[in-house]
mmCIF file of C-alpha atoms in Angstrom:
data_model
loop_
_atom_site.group_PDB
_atom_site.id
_atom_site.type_symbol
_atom_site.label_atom_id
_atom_site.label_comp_id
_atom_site.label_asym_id
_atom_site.label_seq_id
_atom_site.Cartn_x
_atom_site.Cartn_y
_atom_site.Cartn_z
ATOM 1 C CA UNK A 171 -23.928 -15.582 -33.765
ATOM 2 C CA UNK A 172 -25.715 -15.259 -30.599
ATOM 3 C CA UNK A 173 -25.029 -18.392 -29.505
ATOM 4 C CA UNK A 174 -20.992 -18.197 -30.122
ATOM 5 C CA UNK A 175 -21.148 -14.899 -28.658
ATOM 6 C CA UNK A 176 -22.489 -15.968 -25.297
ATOM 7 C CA UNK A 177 -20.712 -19.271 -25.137
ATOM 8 C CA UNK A 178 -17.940 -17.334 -25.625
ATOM 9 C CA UNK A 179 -18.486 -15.120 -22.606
ATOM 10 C CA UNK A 180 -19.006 -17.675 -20.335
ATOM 11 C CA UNK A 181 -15.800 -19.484 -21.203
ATOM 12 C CA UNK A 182 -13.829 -16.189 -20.460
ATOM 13 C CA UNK A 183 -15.623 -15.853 -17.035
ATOM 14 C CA UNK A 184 -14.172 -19.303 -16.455
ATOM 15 C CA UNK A 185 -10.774 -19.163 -17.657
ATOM 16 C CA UNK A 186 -10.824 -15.635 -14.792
ATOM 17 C CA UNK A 187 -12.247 -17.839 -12.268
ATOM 18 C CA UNK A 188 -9.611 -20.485 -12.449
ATOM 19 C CA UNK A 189 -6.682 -18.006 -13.003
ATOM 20 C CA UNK A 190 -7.762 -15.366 -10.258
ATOM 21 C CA UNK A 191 -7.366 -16.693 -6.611
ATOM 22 C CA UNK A 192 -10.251 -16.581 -3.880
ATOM 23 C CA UNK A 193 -9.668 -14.419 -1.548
ATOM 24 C CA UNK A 194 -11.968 -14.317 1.730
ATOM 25 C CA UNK A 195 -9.442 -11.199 3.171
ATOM 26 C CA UNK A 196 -9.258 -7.464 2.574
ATOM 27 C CA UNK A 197 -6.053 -5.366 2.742
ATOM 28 C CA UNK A 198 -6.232 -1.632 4.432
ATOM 29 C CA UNK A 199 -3.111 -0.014 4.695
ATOM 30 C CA UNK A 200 0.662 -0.876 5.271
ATOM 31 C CA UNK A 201 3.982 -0.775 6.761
ATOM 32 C CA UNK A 202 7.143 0.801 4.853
ATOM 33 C CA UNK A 203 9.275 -1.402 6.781
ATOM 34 C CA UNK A 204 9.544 -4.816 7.275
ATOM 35 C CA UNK A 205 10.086 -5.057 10.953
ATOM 36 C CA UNK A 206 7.585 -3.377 13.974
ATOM 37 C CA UNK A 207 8.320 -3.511 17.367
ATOM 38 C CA UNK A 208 5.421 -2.752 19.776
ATOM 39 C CA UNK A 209 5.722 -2.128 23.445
ATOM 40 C CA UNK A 210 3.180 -3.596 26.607
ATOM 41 C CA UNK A 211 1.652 -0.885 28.264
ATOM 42 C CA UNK A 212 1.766 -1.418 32.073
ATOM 43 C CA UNK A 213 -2.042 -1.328 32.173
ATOM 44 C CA UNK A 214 -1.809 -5.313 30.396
ATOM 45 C CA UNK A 215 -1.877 -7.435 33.093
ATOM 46 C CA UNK A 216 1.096 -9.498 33.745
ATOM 47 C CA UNK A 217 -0.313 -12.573 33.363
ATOM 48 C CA UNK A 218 -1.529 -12.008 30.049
ATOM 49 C CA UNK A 219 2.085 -10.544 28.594
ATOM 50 C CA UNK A 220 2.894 -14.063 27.100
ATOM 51 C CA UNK A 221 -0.173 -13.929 25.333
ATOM 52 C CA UNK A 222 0.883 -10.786 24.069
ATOM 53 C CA UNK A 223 3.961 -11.853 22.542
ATOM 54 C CA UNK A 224 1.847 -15.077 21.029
ATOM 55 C CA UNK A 225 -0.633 -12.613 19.004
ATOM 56 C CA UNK A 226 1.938 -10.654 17.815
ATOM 57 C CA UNK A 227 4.359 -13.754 17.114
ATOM 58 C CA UNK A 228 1.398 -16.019 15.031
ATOM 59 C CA UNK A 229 1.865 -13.221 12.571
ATOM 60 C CA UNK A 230 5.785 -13.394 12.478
ATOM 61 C CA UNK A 231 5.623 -16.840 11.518
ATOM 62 C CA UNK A 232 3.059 -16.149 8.827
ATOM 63 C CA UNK A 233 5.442 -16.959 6.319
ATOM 64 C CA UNK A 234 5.395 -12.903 4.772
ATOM 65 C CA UNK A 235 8.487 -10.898 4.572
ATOM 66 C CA UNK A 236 7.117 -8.899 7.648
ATOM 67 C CA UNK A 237 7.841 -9.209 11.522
ATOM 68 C CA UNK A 238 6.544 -8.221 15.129
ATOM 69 C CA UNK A 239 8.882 -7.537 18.028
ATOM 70 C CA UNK A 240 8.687 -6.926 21.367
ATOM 71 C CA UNK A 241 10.521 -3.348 22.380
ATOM 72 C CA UNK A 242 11.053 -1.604 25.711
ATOM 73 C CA UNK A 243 10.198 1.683 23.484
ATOM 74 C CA UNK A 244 8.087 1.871 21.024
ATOM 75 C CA UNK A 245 5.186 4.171 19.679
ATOM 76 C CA UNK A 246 3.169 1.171 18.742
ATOM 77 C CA UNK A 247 1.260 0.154 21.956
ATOM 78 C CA UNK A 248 -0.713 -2.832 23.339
ATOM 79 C CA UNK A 249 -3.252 -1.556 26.349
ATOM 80 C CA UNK A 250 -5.662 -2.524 28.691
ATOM 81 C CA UNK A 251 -8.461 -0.391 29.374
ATOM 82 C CA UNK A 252 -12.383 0.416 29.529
ATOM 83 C CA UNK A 253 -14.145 0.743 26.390
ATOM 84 C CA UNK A 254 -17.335 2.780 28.229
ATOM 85 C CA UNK A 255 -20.371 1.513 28.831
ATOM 86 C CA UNK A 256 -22.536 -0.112 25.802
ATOM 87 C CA UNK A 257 -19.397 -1.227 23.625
ATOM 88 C CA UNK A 258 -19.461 -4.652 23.224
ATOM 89 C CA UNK A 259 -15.895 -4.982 21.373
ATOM 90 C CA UNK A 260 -12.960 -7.088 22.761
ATOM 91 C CA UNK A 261 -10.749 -5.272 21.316
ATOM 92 C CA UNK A 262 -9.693 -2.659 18.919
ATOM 93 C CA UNK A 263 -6.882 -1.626 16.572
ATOM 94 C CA UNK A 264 -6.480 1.919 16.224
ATOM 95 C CA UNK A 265 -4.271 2.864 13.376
ATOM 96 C CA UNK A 266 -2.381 6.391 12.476
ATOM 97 C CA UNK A 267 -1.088 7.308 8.798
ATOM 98 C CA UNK A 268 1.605 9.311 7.567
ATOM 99 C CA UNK A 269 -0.880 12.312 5.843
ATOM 100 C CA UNK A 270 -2.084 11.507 2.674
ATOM 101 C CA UNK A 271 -1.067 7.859 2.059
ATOM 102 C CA UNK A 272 -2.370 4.315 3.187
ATOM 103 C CA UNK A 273 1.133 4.065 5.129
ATOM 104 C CA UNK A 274 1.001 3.285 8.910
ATOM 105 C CA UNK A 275 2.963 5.029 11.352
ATOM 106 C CA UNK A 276 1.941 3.519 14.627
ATOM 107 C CA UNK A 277 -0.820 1.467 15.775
ATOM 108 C CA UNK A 278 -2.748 1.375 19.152
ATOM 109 C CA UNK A 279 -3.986 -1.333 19.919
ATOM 110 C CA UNK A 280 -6.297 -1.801 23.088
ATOM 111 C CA UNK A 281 -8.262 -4.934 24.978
ATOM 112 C CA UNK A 282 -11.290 -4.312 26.684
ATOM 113 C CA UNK A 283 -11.168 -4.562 30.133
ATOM 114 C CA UNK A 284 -14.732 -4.150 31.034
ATOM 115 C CA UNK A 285 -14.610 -7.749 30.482
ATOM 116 C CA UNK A 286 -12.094 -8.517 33.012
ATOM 117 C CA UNK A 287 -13.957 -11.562 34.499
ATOM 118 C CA UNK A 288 -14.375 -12.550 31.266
ATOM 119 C CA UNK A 289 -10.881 -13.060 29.775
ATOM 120 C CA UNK A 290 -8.317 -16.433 29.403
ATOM 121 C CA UNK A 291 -5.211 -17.159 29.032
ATOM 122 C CA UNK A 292 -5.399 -20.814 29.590
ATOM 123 C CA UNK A 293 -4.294 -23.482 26.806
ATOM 124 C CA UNK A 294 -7.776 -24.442 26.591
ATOM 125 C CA UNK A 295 -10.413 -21.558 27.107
ATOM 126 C CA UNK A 296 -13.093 -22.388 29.612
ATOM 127 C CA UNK A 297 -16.763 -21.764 28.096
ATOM 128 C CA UNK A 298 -18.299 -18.410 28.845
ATOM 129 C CA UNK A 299 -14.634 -16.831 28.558
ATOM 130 C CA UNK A 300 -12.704 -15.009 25.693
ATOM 131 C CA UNK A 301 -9.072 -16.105 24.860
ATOM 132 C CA UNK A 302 -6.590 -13.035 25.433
ATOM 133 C CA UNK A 303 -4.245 -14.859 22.518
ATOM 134 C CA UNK A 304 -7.078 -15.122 20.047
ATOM 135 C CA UNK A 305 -8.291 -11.686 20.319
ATOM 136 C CA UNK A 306 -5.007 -10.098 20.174
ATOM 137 C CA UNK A 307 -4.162 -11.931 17.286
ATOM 138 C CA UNK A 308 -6.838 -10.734 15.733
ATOM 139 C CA UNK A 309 -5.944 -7.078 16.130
ATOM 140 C CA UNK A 310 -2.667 -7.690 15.471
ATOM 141 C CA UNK A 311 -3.942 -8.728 12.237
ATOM 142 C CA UNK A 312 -5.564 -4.944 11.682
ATOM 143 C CA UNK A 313 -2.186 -3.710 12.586
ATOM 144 C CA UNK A 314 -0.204 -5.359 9.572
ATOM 145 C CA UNK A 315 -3.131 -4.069 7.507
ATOM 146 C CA UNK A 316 -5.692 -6.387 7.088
ATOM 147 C CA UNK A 317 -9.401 -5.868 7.534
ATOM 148 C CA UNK A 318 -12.115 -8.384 8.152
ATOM 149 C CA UNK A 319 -11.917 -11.543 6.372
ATOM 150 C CA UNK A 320 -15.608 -13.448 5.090
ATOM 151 C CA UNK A 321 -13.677 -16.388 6.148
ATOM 152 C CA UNK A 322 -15.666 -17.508 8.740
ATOM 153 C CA UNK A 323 -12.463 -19.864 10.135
ATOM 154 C CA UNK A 324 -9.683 -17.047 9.647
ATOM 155 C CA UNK A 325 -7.870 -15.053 12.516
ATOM 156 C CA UNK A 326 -9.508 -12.145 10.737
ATOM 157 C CA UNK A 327 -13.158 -12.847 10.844
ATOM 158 C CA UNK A 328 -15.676 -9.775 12.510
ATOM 159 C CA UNK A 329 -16.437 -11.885 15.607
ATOM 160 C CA UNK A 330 -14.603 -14.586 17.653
ATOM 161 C CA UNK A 331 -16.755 -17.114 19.968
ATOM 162 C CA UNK A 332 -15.816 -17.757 23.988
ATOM 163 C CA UNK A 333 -14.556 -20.672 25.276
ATOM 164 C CA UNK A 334 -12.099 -21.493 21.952
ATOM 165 C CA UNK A 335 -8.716 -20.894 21.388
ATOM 166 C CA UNK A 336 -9.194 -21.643 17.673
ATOM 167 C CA UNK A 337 -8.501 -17.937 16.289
ATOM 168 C CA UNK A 338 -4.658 -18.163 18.143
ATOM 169 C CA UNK A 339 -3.418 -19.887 14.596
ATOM 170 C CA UNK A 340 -3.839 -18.004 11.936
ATOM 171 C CA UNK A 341 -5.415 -20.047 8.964
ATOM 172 C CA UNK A 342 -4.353 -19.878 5.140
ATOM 173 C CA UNK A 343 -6.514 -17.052 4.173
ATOM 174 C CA UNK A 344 -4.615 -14.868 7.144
ATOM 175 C CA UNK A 345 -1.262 -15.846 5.940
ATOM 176 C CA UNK A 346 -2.283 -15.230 1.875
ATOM 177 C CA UNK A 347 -3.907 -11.873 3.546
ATOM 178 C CA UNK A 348 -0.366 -10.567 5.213
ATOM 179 C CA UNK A 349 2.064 -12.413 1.900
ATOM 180 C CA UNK A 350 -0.427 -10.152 -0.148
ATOM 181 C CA UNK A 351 0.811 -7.446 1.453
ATOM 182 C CA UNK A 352 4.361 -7.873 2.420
ATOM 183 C CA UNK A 353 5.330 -10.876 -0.036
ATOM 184 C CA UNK A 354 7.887 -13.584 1.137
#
């Protein structure tokens, strides 16, 4: 009986396994509507605002039901500013909630500029330097309401190595992050 009972256990365990998709992203919060627009904050400098609109467009054409766009006014913000000594983060995401729900209602979000020497925007990021794209698309990604992915290859993983412009895509386990969300 034993031996039934455990074989059958481990049959179920498979039969979850091959009807239950991996999933390398987490999910954090969300927007009620469909469509965000998000202003550039004259502290971004101007060389960097088509990098900008790249981030924010890489999630656009993600394939969800779920859209960035760039407005003259918006509350949602993209900055440039110092972090304070001892922070060693590109960039953040800062989100605000409607009280008492998981719901977004604007998002901050903010690129270091303590490393001003340290930043790229070229098509191919020289070593020693961070992409602009690649980071903003990464917090971009916090702002549709994703969290850290495991993935080490995804737009969404904790940490993002200089001289690559490999995090500007987003890879499958973004997209099935933000469809998760949002649908198609």
């Amino acid at each position: 009986m034993t031996k039934i009972s455990n074989r059958l256990i481990v049959f179920c365990l498979m039969l979850l396994c091959l009807i239950c998709p991996a999933s390398a992203y987490t999910t954090n919060y969300y927007w009620n509507a469909h469509s965000v627009g998000y202003t550039i904050d004259s502290s971004i400098p101007s060389g960097y605002t088509n990098s900008v609109k790249a981030s924010a467009n890489s999630w656009t054409n993600a394939g969800a039901y779920f859209s960035y766009y760039w407005s003259v006014n918006s509350n949602n913000k993209v900055q440039y500013s110092s972090f304070g000594s001892g922070s060693n983060a590109l960039g953040t995401c800062t989100p605000t909630y409607y009280t008492g729900t998981t719901r977004l209602s604007k998002i901050l979000i903010k690129l270091n500029s303590d490393y001003s020497s340290s930043w790229s925007t070229s098509s191919t990021c020289p070593s020693g330097k961070y992409d602009v794209q690649s980071v903003l698309a990464h917090e971009f990604g916090h702002g549709v309401g994703l969290g850290h992915s495991t993935s080490t290859t995804a737009t969404m993983f904790e940490s993002i190595n200089s001289g690559t412009v490999d995090k500007r895509s987003l890879e499958q386990d973004d997209k099935n992050g933000i469809i998760a969300i949002y649908g198609t």
